[in-house]
CSV table of C-alpha atoms in Angstrom, one decimal:
chain,number,residue,atom,x,y,z
A,1,MET,CA,57.3,170.0,133.5
A,2,MET,CA,57.1,166.1,133.1
A,3,LEU,CA,60.5,164.7,133.9
A,4,GLU,CA,63.5,166.2,135.2
A,5,ALA,CA,67.0,165.1,136.4
A,6,LYS,CA,69.4,167.2,138.5
A,7,ASN,CA,73.0,166.5,138.8
A,8,LEU,CA,72.3,162.7,138.3
A,9,THR,CA,75.0,160.4,139.1
A,10,CYS,CA,74.4,156.6,138.9
A,11,GLY,CA,75.5,153.4,137.3
A,12,TYR,CA,76.9,149.9,138.1
A,13,ASN,CA,79.5,150.2,140.8
A,14,ALA,CA,82.8,151.0,139.2
A,15,ARG,CA,82.0,149.6,135.8
A,16,PHE,CA,80.1,152.6,134.3
A,17,LEU,CA,78.7,155.8,135.7
A,18,LEU,CA,76.4,158.5,134.4
A,19,LYS,CA,77.8,161.8,135.8
A,20,GLY,CA,76.1,165.0,136.5
A,21,ILE,CA,73.3,164.5,134.3
A,22,ASN,CA,70.9,167.5,133.9
A,23,LEU,CA,67.8,167.3,131.7
A,24,LYS,CA,64.2,168.4,131.5
A,25,VAL,CA,61.3,166.8,129.4
A,26,ASN,CA,58.2,168.9,128.8
A,27,LYS,CA,54.7,167.7,128.9
A,28,ARG,CA,53.6,166.7,125.2
A,29,GLU,CA,57.2,166.5,124.1
A,30,PHE,CA,58.8,164.0,121.7
A,31,TRP,CA,62.1,163.7,123.2
A,32,GLY,CA,65.1,161.7,121.9
A,33,ILE,CA,68.3,160.3,123.4
A,34,ILE,CA,71.3,159.6,121.1
A,35,GLY,CA,74.9,158.8,121.6
A,36,PRO,CA,77.6,156.3,120.6
A,37,ASN,CA,77.7,152.8,121.9
A,38,GLY,CA,78.5,152.7,125.5
A,39,SER,CA,77.7,156.4,126.1
A,40,GLY,CA,75.1,155.4,128.8
A,41,LYS,CA,71.6,155.7,126.8
A,42,THR,CA,70.1,152.5,128.3
A,43,THR,CA,71.6,153.3,131.8
A,44,LEU,CA,69.9,156.7,131.6
A,45,VAL,CA,66.6,155.2,130.8
A,46,ARG,CA,66.9,152.8,133.8
A,47,ALA,CA,67.7,155.7,136.2
A,48,LEU,CA,64.8,157.7,134.7
A,49,THR,CA,62.3,154.9,135.3
A,50,ARG,CA,63.3,153.5,138.8
A,51,ALA,CA,65.2,150.6,137.5
A,52,ILE,CA,68.4,151.6,139.3
A,53,PRO,CA,68.7,154.2,142.1
A,54,PRO,CA,70.9,157.3,141.9
A,55,MET,CA,74.1,157.6,143.6
A,56,ASP,CA,73.8,161.3,143.7
A,57,GLY,CA,71.3,163.9,142.4
A,58,MET,CA,67.6,163.2,141.8
A,59,VAL,CA,65.1,162.5,139.2
A,60,SER,CA,61.7,163.9,139.6
A,61,LEU,CA,58.3,163.4,137.9
A,62,GLU,CA,56.0,166.3,137.7
A,63,GLY,CA,58.1,167.9,140.4
A,64,LYS,CA,58.1,165.0,142.9
A,65,SER,CA,61.1,162.6,143.4
A,66,ILE,CA,60.4,159.4,141.6
A,67,TRP,CA,61.6,157.4,144.6
A,68,ARG,CA,59.0,159.1,146.8
A,69,ILE,CA,56.2,158.1,144.6
A,70,ASN,CA,54.1,155.0,145.3
A,71,LEU,CA,55.2,152.4,142.7
A,72,ARG,CA,51.5,151.7,141.6
A,73,GLU,CA,51.1,155.4,141.1
A,74,PHE,CA,54.3,155.7,139.3
A,75,THR,CA,53.3,152.8,136.8
A,76,ARG,CA,50.2,154.4,136.2
A,77,LYS,CA,51.9,157.5,134.9
A,78,VAL,CA,55.0,155.9,133.4
A,79,ALA,CA,55.1,153.3,130.9
A,80,VAL,CA,58.6,151.6,129.7
A,81,VAL,CA,59.5,149.6,126.6
A,82,SER,CA,62.8,148.1,127.3
A,83,GLN,CA,65.4,146.2,125.3
A,84,ASP,CA,65.4,143.1,127.5
A,85,THR,CA,61.7,142.1,127.4
A,86,HIS,CA,61.2,138.3,127.2
A,87,PRO,CA,57.4,137.6,126.6
A,88,GLY,CA,57.6,134.0,126.3
A,89,SER,CA,54.7,132.1,124.7
A,90,MET,CA,51.8,134.2,125.8
A,91,LYS,CA,48.9,135.3,123.6
A,92,ILE,CA,49.2,138.7,122.5
A,93,GLN,CA,45.8,139.7,124.3
A,94,ASP,CA,47.0,138.2,127.5
A,95,TYR,CA,50.4,139.9,127.2
A,96,VAL,CA,48.8,143.4,126.6
A,97,LEU,CA,46.4,142.9,129.6
A,98,LEU,CA,49.5,142.8,131.8
A,99,GLY,CA,49.6,146.5,131.3
A,100,ARG,CA,46.4,146.9,133.3
A,101,ILE,CA,48.1,145.5,136.6
A,102,PRO,CA,48.8,149.0,137.8
A,103,HIS,CA,45.1,149.7,137.8
A,104,TYR,CA,44.1,146.5,139.6
A,105,LYS,CA,42.2,147.2,142.9
A,106,THR,CA,43.3,145.5,146.0
A,107,PHE,CA,42.7,141.7,146.0
A,108,GLN,CA,41.7,141.9,142.2
A,109,LEU,CA,42.8,138.6,140.4
A,110,LEU,CA,41.0,138.8,137.2
A,111,GLU,CA,40.7,141.7,134.5
A,112,THR,CA,37.5,143.8,134.4
A,113,LYS,CA,35.4,144.8,131.6
A,114,ARG,CA,37.3,148.0,131.5
A,115,ASP,CA,40.6,146.4,131.6
A,116,LEU,CA,39.7,144.3,128.6
A,117,GLU,CA,38.2,147.5,126.7
A,118,MET,CA,41.7,149.4,127.2
A,119,ALA,CA,43.7,146.5,126.1
A,120,GLN,CA,41.7,146.1,123.0
A,121,ARG,CA,41.8,149.8,122.4
A,122,ALA,CA,45.6,149.7,122.8
A,123,MET,CA,45.7,146.8,120.4
A,124,ALA,CA,43.4,148.7,117.8
A,125,LEU,CA,45.8,151.8,118.1
A,126,THR,CA,48.8,149.6,117.3
A,127,GLN,CA,46.9,147.8,114.6
A,128,ILE,CA,47.4,144.3,116.1
A,129,ILE,CA,44.0,143.4,117.3
A,130,HIS,CA,43.6,141.0,114.5
A,131,LEU,CA,46.8,139.0,116.1
A,132,LYS,CA,45.1,139.0,119.7
A,133,ASP,CA,44.9,135.1,119.7
A,134,ARG,CA,48.2,134.8,118.2
A,135,LEU,CA,51.3,133.5,120.5
A,136,LEU,CA,53.9,136.1,120.6
A,137,ARG,CA,56.5,133.8,119.3
A,138,GLU,CA,54.6,133.3,116.0
A,139,VAL,CA,54.5,136.9,115.0
A,140,SER,CA,57.4,139.1,113.3
A,141,GLY,CA,59.8,141.3,115.0
A,142,GLY,CA,57.7,144.4,113.9
A,143,GLU,CA,54.4,142.9,115.2
A,144,MET,CA,56.1,141.8,118.5
A,145,GLN,CA,57.5,145.5,119.0
A,146,LEU,CA,53.9,146.9,118.5
A,147,THR,CA,52.7,144.4,121.0
A,148,PHE,CA,55.3,145.8,123.6
A,149,ILE,CA,54.0,149.3,122.7
A,150,ALA,CA,50.4,148.0,123.1
A,151,ARG,CA,51.0,146.8,126.6
A,152,ALA,CA,52.5,150.1,127.6
A,153,LEU,CA,49.6,152.0,126.3
A,154,ALA,CA,47.2,149.7,128.3
A,155,GLN,CA,48.7,151.3,131.2
A,156,GLU,CA,47.1,154.6,130.1
A,157,PRO,CA,50.6,156.5,131.0
A,158,GLU,CA,51.3,160.1,130.6
A,159,LEU,CA,54.9,159.4,129.8
A,160,LEU,CA,56.1,156.7,127.4
A,161,VAL,CA,59.9,155.8,127.6
A,162,LEU,CA,61.2,153.5,125.1
A,163,ASP,CA,64.8,152.1,124.7
A,164,GLU,CA,65.7,151.7,120.9
A,165,PRO,CA,62.3,150.3,120.0
A,166,VAL,CA,63.1,150.2,116.2
A,167,ALA,CA,66.7,149.1,116.3
A,168,HIS,CA,66.3,145.7,114.7
A,169,LEU,CA,63.3,146.5,112.6
A,170,ASP,CA,63.2,147.1,108.7
A,171,ILE,CA,62.6,150.5,107.7
A,172,GLY,CA,58.8,149.9,107.0
A,173,HIS,CA,58.3,148.8,110.5
A,174,GLN,CA,60.5,151.5,111.8
A,175,LEU,CA,58.3,154.3,110.3
A,176,ARG,CA,55.2,152.5,111.3
A,177,VAL,CA,56.2,152.4,114.9
A,178,LEU,CA,57.6,155.8,115.0
A,179,GLN,CA,54.4,157.3,112.9
A,180,LEU,CA,52.3,155.7,115.7
A,181,LEU,CA,54.2,157.1,118.5
A,182,ARG,CA,54.1,160.6,116.9
A,183,LYS,CA,50.3,160.4,116.5
A,184,LEU,CA,49.9,159.4,120.1
A,185,ASN,CA,52.1,162.4,121.1
A,186,ARG,CA,50.3,165.0,118.8
A,187,GLU,CA,46.7,163.6,119.2
A,188,MET,CA,46.5,162.3,122.7
A,189,GLY,CA,49.2,164.5,124.2
A,190,LEU,CA,51.5,161.4,125.2
A,191,THR,CA,54.9,162.5,126.3
A,192,VAL,CA,57.6,160.4,124.6
A,193,ALA,CA,61.2,159.9,125.5
A,194,ILE,CA,62.9,157.5,123.2
A,195,VAL,CA,66.5,156.2,122.6
A,196,PHE,CA,67.5,156.1,119.0
A,197,HIS,CA,70.5,154.5,117.2
A,198,GLU,CA,69.7,155.9,114.1
A,199,LEU,CA,70.4,159.5,113.9
A,200,ASN,CA,68.2,160.4,110.8
A,201,LEU,CA,65.0,158.8,112.5
A,202,ALA,CA,65.7,160.8,115.6
A,203,SER,CA,66.2,164.0,113.6
A,204,GLU,CA,62.9,163.5,111.8
A,205,PHE,CA,60.7,162.7,114.7
A,206,CYS,CA,62.1,164.4,117.8
A,207,ASP,CA,61.4,167.9,119.2
A,208,ARG,CA,64.7,168.0,121.1
A,209,LEU,CA,67.5,165.6,121.4
A,210,LEU,CA,70.1,164.8,124.2
A,211,LEU,CA,73.4,163.8,123.1
A,212,LEU,CA,75.4,161.6,125.4
A,213,ARG,CA,79.3,161.0,125.3
A,214,GLU,CA,81.1,158.8,128.0
A,215,GLY,CA,78.3,159.1,130.5
A,216,LYS,CA,77.9,162.9,130.3
A,217,VAL,CA,75.4,165.2,128.6
A,218,PHE,CA,77.6,166.7,125.7
A,219,LYS,CA,74.7,168.7,124.2
A,220,ILE,CA,70.9,169.3,124.4
A,221,GLY,CA,68.8,171.1,121.9
A,222,SER,CA,66.6,170.8,118.6
A,223,PRO,CA,68.0,168.3,115.7
A,224,GLN,CA,69.2,171.4,114.0
A,225,GLU,CA,71.2,172.5,117.1
A,226,VAL,CA,72.6,169.1,117.9
A,227,LEU,CA,73.1,167.3,114.6
A,228,THR,CA,75.9,169.4,113.3
A,229,PRO,CA,79.0,168.0,111.5
A,230,GLU,CA,81.3,169.5,114.2
A,231,THR,CA,79.4,168.0,117.0
A,232,LEU,CA,78.9,164.6,115.4
A,233,GLY,CA,82.3,164.6,114.4
A,234,GLU,CA,83.7,165.2,117.9
A,235,VAL,CA,81.3,162.7,119.6
A,236,TYR,CA,81.2,159.9,117.0
A,237,ARG,CA,84.8,160.4,115.9
A,238,THR,CA,84.0,160.2,112.3
A,239,ASP,CA,83.5,162.6,109.3
A,240,VAL,CA,79.9,163.5,108.5
A,241,LEU,CA,78.1,165.7,106.4
A,242,VAL,CA,74.7,167.3,107.4
A,243,GLU,CA,72.4,168.3,104.7
A,244,ARG,CA,68.6,169.4,104.9
A,245,ASN,CA,66.0,166.9,104.3
A,246,PRO,CA,64.3,168.3,101.1
A,247,ILE,CA,60.9,167.3,102.3
A,248,SER,CA,60.9,167.9,106.0
A,249,SER,CA,63.8,170.5,106.2
A,250,ARG,CA,65.2,168.4,109.1
A,251,PRO,CA,68.8,167.8,109.3
A,252,TYR,CA,70.1,164.6,107.3
A,253,VAL,CA,73.2,163.0,108.4
A,254,ILE,CA,75.7,161.4,105.7
A,255,VAL,CA,78.7,159.4,106.7
A,256,VAL,CA,81.7,160.4,104.6
A,257,SER,CA,84.0,157.5,103.7
A,258,SER,CA,87.7,158.3,103.2
A,259,LYS,CA,89.2,158.6,99.7
A,260,GLU,CA,91.4,155.6,100.2
A,261,GLU,CA,88.2,153.4,100.9
A,262,ASN,CA,86.5,154.9,97.9
A,263,THR,CA,89.4,154.1,95.5
A,264,SER,CA,90.1,150.4,96.9
């Protein structure tokens, strides 16, 4: 077991709470978190990665409470790509090298040869090494997202947690990012937990899905088990059809507009 939450309750005072969250992420799993806006997806990511403490319950990494793990050890095992990253005007290689900080020895101020090698390996994996001397503000949104992932990979994590990494990208960059993550998952054994806004992308790439509604787990299962018309209709409060993708055989969600809208 890589990551587990038991009866987790957390949030921001009285404004929003996740309540009674129970989940298990297995090693080498590609795991998705979905749900309507305001359902608690980002809050859950923050709780699973030590950004906010629990009010009740616990989160454990490989069987040990994340709050009892030394922070340096935790960041060697878990890398996070969040929505609120503000890289400023750093060069891409310098930014990726920040991912090596958890591996710095006591009193180390400068990167070692190995640190540079691991940063360059991460940039090669994400296919941005040709941009290493460019400033982050000079690259496209897709290239910037790949840079964030490269920094996370430079940490050499066992678990990579991403909060909607493809939400604002065009479809080409979305597929490039997700195919990279799936390759790392399958070929290198990296465990991936990722928040999705787009249900069809979640269906195509994930082994299992967790569906949140109003701060609670509504359903956990395979895409076939979670992405049903009845479940999505109840949670998202809209009519949908769910067909089978003719290429992958995964569920494909189609939003149904009303007859009045179609004839207006």
